Short mmCIF file of C-alpha atoms in Angstrom, two decimals:
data_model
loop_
_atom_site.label_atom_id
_atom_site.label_comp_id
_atom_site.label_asym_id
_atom_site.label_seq_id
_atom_site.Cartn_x
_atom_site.Cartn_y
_atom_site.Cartn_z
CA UNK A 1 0.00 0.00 0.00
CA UNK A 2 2.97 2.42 0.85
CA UNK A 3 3.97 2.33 -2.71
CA UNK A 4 1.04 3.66 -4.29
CA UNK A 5 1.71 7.25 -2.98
CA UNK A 6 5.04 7.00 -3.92
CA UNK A 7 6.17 10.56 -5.43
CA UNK A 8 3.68 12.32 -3.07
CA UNK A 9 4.53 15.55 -1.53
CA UNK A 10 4.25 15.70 2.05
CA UNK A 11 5.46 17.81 5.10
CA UNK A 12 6.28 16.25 7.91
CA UNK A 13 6.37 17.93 11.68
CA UNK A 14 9.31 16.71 13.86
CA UNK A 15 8.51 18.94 16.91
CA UNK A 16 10.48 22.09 17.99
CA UNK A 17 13.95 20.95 17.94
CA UNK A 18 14.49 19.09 14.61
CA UNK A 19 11.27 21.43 12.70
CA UNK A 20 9.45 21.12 9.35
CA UNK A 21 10.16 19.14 6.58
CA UNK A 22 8.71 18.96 3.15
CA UNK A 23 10.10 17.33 0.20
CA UNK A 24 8.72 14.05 -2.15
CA UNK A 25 8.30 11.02 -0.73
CA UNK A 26 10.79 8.85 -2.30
CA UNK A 27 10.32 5.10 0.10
CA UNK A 28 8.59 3.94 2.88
CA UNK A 29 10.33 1.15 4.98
CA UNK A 30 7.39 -0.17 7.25
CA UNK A 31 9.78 -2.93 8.79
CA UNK A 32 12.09 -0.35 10.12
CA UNK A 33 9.66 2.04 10.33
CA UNK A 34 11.30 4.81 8.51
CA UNK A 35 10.10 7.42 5.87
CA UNK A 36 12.82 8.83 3.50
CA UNK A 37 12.07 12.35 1.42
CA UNK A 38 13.46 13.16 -2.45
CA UNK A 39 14.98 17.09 -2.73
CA UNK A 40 13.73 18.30 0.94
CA UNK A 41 13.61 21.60 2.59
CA UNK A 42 14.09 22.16 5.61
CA UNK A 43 11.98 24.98 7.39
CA UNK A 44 11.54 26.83 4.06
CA UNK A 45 14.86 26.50 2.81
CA UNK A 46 16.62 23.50 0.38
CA UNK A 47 18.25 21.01 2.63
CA UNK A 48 22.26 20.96 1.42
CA UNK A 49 21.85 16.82 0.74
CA UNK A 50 19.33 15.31 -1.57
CA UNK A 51 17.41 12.73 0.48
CA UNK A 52 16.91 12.84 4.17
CA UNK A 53 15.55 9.43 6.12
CA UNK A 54 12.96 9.95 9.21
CA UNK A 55 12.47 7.17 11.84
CA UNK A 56 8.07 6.93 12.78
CA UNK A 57 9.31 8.21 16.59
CA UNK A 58 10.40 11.47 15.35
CA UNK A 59 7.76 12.61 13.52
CA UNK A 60 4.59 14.60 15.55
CA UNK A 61 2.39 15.38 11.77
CA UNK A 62 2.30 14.75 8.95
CA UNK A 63 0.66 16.19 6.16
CA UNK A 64 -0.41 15.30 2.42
CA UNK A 65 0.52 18.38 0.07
CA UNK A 66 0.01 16.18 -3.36
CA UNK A 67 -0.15 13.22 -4.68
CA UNK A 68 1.26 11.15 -7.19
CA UNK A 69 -1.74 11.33 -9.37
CA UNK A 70 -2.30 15.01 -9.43
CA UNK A 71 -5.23 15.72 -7.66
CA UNK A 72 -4.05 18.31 -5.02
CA UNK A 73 -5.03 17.08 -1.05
CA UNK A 74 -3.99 20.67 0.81
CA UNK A 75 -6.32 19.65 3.89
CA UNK A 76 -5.23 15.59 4.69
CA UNK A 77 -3.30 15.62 7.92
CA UNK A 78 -2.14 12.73 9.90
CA UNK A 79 -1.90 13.17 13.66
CA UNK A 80 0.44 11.00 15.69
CA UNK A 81 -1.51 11.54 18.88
CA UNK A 82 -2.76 8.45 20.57
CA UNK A 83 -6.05 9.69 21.35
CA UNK A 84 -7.79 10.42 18.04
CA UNK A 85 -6.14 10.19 14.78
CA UNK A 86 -8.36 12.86 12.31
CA UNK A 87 -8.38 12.26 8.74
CA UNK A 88 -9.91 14.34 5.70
CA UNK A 89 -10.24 12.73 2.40
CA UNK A 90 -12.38 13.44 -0.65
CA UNK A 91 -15.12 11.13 -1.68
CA UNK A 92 -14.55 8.67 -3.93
CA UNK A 93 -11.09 8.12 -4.02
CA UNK A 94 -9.71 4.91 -3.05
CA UNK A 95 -6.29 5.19 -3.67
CA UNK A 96 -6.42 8.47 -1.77
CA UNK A 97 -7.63 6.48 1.13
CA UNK A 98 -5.33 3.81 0.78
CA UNK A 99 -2.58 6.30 1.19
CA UNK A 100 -3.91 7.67 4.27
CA UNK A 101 -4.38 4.79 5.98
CA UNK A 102 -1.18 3.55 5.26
CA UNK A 103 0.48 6.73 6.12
CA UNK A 104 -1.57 6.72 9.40
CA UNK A 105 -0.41 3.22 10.34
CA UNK A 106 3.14 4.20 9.56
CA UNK A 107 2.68 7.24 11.90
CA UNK A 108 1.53 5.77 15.02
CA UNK A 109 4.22 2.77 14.91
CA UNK A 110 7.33 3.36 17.20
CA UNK A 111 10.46 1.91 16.26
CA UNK A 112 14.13 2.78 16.55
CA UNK A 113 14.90 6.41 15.60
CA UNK A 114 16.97 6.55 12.64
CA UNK A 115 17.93 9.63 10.00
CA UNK A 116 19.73 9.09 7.23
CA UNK A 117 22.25 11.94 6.06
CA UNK A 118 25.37 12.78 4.66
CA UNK A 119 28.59 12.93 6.55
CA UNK A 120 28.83 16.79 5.45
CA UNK A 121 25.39 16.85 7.23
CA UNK A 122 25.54 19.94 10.42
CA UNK A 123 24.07 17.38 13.05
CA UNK A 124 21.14 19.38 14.95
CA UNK A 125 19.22 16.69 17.34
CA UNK A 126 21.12 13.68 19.45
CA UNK A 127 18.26 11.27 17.42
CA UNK A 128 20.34 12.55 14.00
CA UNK A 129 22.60 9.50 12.79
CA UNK A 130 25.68 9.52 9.98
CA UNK A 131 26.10 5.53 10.62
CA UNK A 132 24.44 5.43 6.94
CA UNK A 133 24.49 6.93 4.03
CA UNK A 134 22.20 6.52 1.21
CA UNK A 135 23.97 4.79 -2.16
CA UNK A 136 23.93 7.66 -4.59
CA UNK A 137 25.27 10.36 -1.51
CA UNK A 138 28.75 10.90 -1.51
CA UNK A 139 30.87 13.61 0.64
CA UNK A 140 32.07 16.61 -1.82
CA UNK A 141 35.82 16.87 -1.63
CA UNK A 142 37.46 20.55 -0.98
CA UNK A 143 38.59 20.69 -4.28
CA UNK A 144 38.02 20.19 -8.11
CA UNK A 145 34.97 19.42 -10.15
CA UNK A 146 32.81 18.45 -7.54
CA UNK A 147 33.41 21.18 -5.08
CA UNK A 148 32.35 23.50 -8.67
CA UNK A 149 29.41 21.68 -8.95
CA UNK A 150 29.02 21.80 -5.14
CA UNK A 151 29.31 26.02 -4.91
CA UNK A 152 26.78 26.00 -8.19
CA UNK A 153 24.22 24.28 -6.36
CA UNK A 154 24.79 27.01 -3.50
CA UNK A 155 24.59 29.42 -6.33
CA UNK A 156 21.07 27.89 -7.16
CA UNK A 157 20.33 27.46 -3.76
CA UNK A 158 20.40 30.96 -3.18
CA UNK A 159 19.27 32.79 -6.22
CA UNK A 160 17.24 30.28 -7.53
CA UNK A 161 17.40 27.67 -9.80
CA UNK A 162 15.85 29.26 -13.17
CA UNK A 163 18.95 31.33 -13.09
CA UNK A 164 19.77 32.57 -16.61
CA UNK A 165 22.71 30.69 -18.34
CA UNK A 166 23.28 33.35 -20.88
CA UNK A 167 24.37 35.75 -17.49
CA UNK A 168 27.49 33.73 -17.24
CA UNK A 169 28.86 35.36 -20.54
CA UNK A 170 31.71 38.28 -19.25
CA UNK A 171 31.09 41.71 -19.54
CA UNK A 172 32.77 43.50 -22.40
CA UNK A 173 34.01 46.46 -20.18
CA UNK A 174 36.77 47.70 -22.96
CA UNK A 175 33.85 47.23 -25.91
CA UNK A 176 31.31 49.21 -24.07
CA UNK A 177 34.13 51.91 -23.12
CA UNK A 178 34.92 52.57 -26.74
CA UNK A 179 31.14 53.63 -27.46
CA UNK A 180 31.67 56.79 -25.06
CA UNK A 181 33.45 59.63 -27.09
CA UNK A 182 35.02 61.42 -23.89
CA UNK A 183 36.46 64.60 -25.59
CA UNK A 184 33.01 65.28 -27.70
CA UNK A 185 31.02 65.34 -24.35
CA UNK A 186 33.60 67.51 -22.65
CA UNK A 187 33.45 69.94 -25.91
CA UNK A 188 29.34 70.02 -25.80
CA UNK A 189 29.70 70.64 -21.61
CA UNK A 190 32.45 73.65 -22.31
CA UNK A 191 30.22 74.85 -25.45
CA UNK A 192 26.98 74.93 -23.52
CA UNK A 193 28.73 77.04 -20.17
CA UNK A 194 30.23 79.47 -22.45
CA UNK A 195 26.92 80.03 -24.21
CA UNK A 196 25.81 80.89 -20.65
CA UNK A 197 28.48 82.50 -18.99
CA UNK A 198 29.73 79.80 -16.71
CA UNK A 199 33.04 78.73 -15.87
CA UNK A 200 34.27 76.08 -17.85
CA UNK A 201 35.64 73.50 -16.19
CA UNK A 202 37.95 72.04 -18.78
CA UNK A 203 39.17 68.24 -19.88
CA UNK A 204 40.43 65.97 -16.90
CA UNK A 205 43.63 66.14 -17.94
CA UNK A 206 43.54 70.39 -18.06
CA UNK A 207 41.73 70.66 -14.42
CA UNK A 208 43.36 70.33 -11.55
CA UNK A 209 40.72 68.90 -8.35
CA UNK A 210 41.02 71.05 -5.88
CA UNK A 211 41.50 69.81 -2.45
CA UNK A 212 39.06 70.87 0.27
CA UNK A 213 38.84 70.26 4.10
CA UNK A 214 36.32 68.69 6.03
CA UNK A 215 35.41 72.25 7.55
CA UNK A 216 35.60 74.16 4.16
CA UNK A 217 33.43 76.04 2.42
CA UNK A 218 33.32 74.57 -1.42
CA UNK A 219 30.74 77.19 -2.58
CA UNK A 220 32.65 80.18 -4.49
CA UNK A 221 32.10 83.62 -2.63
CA UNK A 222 34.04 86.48 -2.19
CA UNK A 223 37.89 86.29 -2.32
CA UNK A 224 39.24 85.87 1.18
CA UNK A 225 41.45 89.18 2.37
CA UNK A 226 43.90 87.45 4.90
CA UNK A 227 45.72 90.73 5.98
CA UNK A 228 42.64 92.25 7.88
CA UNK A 229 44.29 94.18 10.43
CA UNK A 230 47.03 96.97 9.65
CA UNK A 231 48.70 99.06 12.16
CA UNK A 232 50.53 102.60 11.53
CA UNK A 233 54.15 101.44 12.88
CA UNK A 234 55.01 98.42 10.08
CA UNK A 235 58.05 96.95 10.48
CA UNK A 236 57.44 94.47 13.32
CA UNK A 237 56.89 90.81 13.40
CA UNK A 238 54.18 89.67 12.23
CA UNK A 239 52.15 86.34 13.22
CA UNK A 240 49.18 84.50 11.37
CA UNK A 241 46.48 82.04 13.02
CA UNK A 242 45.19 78.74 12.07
CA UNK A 243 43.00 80.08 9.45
CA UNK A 244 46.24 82.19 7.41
CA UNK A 245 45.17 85.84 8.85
CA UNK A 246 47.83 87.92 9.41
CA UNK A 247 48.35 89.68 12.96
CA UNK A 248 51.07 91.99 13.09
CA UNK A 249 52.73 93.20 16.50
CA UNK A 250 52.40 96.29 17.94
CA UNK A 251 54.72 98.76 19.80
CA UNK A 252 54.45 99.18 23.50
CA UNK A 253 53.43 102.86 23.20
CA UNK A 254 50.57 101.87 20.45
CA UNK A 255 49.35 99.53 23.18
CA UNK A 256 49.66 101.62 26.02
CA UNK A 257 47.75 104.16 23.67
CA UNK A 258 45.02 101.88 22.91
CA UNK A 259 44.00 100.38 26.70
CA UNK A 260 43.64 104.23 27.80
CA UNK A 261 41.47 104.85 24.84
CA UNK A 262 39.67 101.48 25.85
CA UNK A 263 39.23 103.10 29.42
CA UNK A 264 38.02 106.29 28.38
CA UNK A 265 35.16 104.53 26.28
CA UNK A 266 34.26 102.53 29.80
CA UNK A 267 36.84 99.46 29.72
CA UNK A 268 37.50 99.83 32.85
CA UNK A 269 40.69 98.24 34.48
CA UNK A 270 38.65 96.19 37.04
CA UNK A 271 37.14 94.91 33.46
CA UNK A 272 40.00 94.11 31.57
CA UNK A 273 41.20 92.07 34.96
CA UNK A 274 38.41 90.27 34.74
CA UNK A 275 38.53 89.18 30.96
CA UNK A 276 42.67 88.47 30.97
CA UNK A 277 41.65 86.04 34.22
CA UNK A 278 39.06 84.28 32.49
CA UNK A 279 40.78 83.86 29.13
CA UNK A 280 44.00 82.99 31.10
CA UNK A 281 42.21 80.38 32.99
CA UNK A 282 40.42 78.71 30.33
CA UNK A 283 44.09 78.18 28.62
CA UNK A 284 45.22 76.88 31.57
CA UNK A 285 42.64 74.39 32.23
CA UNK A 286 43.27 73.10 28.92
CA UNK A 287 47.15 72.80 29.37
CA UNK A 288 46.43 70.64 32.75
CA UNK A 289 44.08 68.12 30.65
CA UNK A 290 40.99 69.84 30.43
CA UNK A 291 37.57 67.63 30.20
CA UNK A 292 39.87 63.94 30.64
CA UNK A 293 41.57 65.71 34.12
CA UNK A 294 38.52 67.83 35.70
CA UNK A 295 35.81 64.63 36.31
CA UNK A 296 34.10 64.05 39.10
CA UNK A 297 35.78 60.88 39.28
CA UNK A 298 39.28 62.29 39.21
CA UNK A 299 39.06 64.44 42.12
CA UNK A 300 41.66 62.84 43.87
CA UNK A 301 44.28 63.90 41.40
CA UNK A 302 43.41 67.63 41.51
CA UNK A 303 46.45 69.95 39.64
CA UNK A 304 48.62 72.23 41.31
CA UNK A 305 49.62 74.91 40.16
CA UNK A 306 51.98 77.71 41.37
CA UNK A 307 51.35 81.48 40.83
CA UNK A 308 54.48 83.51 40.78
CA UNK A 309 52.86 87.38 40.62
CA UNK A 310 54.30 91.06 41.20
CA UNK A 311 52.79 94.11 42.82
CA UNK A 312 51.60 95.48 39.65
CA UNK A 313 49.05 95.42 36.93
CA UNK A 314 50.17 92.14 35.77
CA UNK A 315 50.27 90.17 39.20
CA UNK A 316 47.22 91.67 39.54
CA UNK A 317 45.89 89.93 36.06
CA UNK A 318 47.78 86.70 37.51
CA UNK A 319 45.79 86.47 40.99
CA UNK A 320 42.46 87.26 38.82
CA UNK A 321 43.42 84.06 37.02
CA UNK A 322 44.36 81.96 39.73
CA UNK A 323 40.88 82.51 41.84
CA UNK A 324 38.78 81.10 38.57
CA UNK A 325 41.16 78.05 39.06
CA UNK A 326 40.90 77.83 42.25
CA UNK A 327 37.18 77.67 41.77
CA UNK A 328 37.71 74.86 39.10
CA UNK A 329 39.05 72.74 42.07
CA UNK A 330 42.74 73.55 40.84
CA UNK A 331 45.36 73.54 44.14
CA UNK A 332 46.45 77.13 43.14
CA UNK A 333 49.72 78.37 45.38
CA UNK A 334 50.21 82.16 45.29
CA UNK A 335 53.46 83.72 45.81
CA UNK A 336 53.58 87.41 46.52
CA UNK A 337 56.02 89.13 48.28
CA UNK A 338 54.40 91.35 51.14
CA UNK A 339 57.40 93.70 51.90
CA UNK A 340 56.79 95.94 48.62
CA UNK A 341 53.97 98.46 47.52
CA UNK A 342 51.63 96.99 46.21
CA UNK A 343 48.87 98.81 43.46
CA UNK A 344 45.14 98.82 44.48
CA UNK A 345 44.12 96.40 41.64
CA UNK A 346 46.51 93.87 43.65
CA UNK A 347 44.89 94.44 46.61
CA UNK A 348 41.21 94.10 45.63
CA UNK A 349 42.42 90.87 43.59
CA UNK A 350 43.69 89.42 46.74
CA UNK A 351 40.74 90.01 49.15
CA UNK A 352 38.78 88.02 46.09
CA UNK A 353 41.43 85.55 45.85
CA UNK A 354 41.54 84.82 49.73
CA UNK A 355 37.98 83.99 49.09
CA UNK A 356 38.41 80.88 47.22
CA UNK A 357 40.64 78.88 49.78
CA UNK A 358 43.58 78.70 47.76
CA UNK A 359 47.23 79.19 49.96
CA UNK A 360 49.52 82.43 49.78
CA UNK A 361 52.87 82.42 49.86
CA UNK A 362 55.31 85.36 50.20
CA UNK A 363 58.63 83.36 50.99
CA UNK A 364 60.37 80.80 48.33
CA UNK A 365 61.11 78.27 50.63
CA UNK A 366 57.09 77.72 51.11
CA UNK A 367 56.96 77.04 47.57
CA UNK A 368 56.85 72.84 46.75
CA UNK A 369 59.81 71.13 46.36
CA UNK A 370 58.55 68.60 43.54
CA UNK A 371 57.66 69.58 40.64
CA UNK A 372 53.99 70.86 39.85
CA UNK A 373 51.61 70.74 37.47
CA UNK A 374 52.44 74.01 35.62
CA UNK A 375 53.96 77.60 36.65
CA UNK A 376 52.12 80.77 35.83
CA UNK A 377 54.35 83.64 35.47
CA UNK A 378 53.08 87.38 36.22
CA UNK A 379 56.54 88.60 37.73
CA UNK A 380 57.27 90.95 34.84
CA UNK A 381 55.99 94.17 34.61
CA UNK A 382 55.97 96.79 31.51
CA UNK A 383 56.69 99.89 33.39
CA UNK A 384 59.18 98.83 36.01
CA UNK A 385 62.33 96.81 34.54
CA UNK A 386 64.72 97.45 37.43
CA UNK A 387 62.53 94.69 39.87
CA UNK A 388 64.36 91.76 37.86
CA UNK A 389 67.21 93.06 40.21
CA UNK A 390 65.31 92.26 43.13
CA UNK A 391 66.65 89.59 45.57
CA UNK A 392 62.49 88.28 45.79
CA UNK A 393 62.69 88.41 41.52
CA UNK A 394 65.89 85.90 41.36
CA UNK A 395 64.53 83.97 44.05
CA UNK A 396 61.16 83.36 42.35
CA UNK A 397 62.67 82.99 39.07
CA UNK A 398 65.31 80.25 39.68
CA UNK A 399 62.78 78.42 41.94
CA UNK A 400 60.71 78.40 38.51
CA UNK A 401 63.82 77.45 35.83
CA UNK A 402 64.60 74.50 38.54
CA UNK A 403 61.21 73.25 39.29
CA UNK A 404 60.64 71.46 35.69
CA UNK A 405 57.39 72.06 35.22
CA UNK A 406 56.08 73.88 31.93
CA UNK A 407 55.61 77.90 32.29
CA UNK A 408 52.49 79.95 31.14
CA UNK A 409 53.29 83.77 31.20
CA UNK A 410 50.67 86.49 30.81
CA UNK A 411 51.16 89.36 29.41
CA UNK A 412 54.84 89.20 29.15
CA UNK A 413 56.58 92.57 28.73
CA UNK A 414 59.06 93.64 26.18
CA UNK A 415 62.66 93.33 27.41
CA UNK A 416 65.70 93.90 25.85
CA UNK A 417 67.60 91.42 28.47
CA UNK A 418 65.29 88.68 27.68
CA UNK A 419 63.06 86.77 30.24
CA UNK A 420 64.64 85.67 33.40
CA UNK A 421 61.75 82.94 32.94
CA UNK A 422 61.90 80.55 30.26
CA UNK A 423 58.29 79.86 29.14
CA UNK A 424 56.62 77.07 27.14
CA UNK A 425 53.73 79.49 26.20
CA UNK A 426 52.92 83.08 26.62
CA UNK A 427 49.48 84.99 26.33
CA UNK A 428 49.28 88.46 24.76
CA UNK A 429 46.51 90.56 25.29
CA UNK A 430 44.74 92.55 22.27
CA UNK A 431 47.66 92.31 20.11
CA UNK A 432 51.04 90.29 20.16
CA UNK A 433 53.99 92.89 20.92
CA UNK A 434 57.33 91.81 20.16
CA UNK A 435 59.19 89.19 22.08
CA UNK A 436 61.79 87.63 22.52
CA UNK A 437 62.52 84.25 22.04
CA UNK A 438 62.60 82.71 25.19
CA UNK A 439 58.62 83.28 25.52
CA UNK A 440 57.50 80.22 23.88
CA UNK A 441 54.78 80.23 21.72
CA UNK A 442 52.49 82.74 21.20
CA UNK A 443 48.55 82.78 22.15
CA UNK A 444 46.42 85.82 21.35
CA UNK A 445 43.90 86.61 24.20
CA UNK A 446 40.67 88.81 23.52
CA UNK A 447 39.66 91.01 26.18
CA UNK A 448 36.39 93.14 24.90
CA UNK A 449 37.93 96.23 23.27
CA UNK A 450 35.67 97.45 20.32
CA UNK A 451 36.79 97.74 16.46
CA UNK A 452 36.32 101.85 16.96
CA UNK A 453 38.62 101.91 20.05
CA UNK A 454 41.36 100.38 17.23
CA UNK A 455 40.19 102.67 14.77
CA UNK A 456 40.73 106.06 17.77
CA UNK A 457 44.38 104.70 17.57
CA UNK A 458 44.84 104.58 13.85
CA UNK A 459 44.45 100.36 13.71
CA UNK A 460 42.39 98.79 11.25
CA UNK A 461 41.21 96.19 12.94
CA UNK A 462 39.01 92.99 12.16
CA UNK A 463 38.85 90.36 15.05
CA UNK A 464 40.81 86.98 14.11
CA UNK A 465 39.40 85.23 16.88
CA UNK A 466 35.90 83.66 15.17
CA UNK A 467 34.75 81.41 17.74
CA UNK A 468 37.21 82.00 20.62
CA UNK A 469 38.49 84.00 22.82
CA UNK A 470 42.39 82.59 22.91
CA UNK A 471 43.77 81.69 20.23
CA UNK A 472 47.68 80.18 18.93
CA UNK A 473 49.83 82.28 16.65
CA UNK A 474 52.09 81.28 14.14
CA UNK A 475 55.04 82.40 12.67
CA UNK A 476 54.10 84.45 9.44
#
């Protein structure tokens, strides 16, 4: 009876772990109870082998998709429960019933569990067996002809198998680049943009590409003027910043000139403090690590760093920016000498500085020993050139050359003898005047004065500083 539905499509159900099979039946061992399927898939997709062998203990359902004599049975189902066993079958049809029953008797009989497959076969269940293998199965080697005809039936596998043959034919790249007459559609394109007034953008071999950065503008607009700022007194060095504008020093005069015109318009001194400590601070900050050193989680490694000021304008700028660190959580040490005059901006900049918790020196030896995190130098002055003869001066200045640790000055002054400090950076306010060469390299610092305060001191002056308010200068 098993033979007449020989050919038959059918799906059988082998439970969760070993899934869905469908595929044409291809024989039906009642003896050993097993049930062997012709091209299978497996869960939707084409099994790699071409027959696959189920034992009657494995399967939970089975169903009847077609059979052998083309009348299509979508609705006959076999259950292998042992309480009922429902069956739907059209009138009529005896061999249709024959089938059934014998399908149902082969269901419900329990005999060893046995699968026949491949050795190649990715074993998926314990009840999956590679003792056997069918006659006509052999294992594909690794290489030659069969492992071709292996990867083609992937091919098919994949893609189908009505692939078209004739897409196997190579592509005749050279053939199909000799249709395309390059120079004639480069003389139409340079015909048709001078008919309207474009730019022509020539033949690849007569352009050159131009090379743009990730930040660039590629639009065309107006030609960029890179010396934007002119002062009266030429002749001095001259700078340029990331972007290629020029800033050209000043004279000490010229600057002297221009922070009294800035006061007279309201720029007060107290005001210009304030700016030169923020600016100052926000340099520093980013010269002891910035956002990877000042985490909540890194307060146990807080800075140091050591303040070396005068009793003028420019200590005065220096204690501004040591009480923003100092409210950044930066260990800020102050040394001052208290046995001098000191100016009234010093004074008020103190009492702030007091404020803040941070610890005030006036004697070298209270100064660390070991090197700190960096050394802020405000012990110059414009004005007064003779204090670098000063016992305090040397003192403070040596401890700073000996200490190792990298130098910040602000504001440095002018001097003919060179600074008694060597610096790693220095921070000019407004404009750069010109230094030496022991002050490191050169930041520009904006403090707030307007473009018509330049223009009351003969400066033509666009600001260079876009975004920020500190910026690096570079040797024009």
């Amino acid at each position: 009876m098993a033979a007449d539905w020989l050919g038959s499509l059918v799906s059988i159900n082998c439970g969760p772990t070993l899934g869905v099979y469908q595929g044409e039946v291809s024989s039906v061992d009642q003896s050993c109870q097993t049930i062997s399927l012709r091209q299978p898939f497996h869960n939707g997709v084409k099994c790699p082998v071409p027959e696959v062998t189920f034992s009657a203990i494995d399967i939970k359902e089975l169903k009847i998709l077609d059979i052998r004599n083309g009348s299509t049975q979508n609705s006959f189902l076999v259950s292998t429960n042992a309480s009922s066993t429902p069956v739907a079958v059209p009138k009529g049809d005896q061999r249709t019933v024959d089938a059934v029953n014998s399908l149902q008797y082969f269901s419900k009989s329990y005999g060893e569990r046995h699968l026949d497959v491949p050795k190649g076969f990715r074993r998926r269940h314990n009840s999956w067996s590679s003792s056997s293998r069918a006659a006509n199965q052999v294992t594909p080697k690794k290489n030659g002809v069969k492992n071709s005809t292996q990867m083609k039936q992937r091919d098919d596998e994949c893609f189908g198998d009505g692939m078209d043959d004739g897409l196997d034919t190579d592509f005749d790249f050279e053939g199909n680049l000799a249709l395309f007459d390059k120079a004639a559609v480069f003389s139409e394109i340079d015909t048709s943009e001078r008919r309207n007034g474009a730019r022509s953008r020539g033949t690849p071999q007569e352009q050159t590409p131009s090379r743009y950065r990730h930040d660039e503008n590629i639009l065309e607009g107006k030609p960029v003027v890179y010396r934007q700022i002119t002062v009266p007194q030429a002749g001095f060095r001259e700078y340029c910043t990331d972007s290629g504008l020029v800033v050209p020093c000043i004279s000490y005069d010229l600057h002297k000139r221009l922070l009294l015109a800035a006061e007279r318009h309201g720029l007060t001194l107290e005001r210009r403090l304030e700016m030169t400590g923020v600016c100052a601070s926000q340099m520093a900050l980013t010269l002891l690590g910035g956002p990877n050193r000042f985490t909540p989680k890194n307060l146990h490694q807080r800075p140091t760093v050591a303040l070396l000021c005068g009793p003028h304008v420019q200590g005065a700028q220096g204690i501004s920016c040591g009480r923003h660190l100092a409210n950044h959580e930066v260990e800020v040490i102050l040394f001052l000498p208290n046995f001098v005059k000191m100016v009234d901006s010093v004074t008020s900049e103190l009492t702030l500085f007091n404020k803040t918790g941070g610890k005030q020196v006036s004697n070298i030896k209270d100064l660390p020993d070991t090197p700190v995190d960096l050394i802020i130098n405000c012990l110059d002055c414009h004005e007064n050139t003779f204090l670098m003869d000063q016992p305090w001066y040397r003192a403070a200045a040596d401890w700073a050359n000996q200490n190792r640790a990298p130098v910040l000055s602000i504001d440095p002054p002018v001097s003919g003898r060179g600074p008694a400090v060597e610096a790693k950076w220095s921070l000019s306010l407004c404009l750069p005047l010109p230094l030496a060469e022991g002050a490191g390299r050169v930041y520009l610092c904006d403090i707030g004065i307007p473009r018509q305060v330049f223009q009351e001191v003969g400066i033509k002056y666009h600001s260079p500083f876009g975004c920020k308010f500190v910026i690096p200068l570079h040797s024009a």
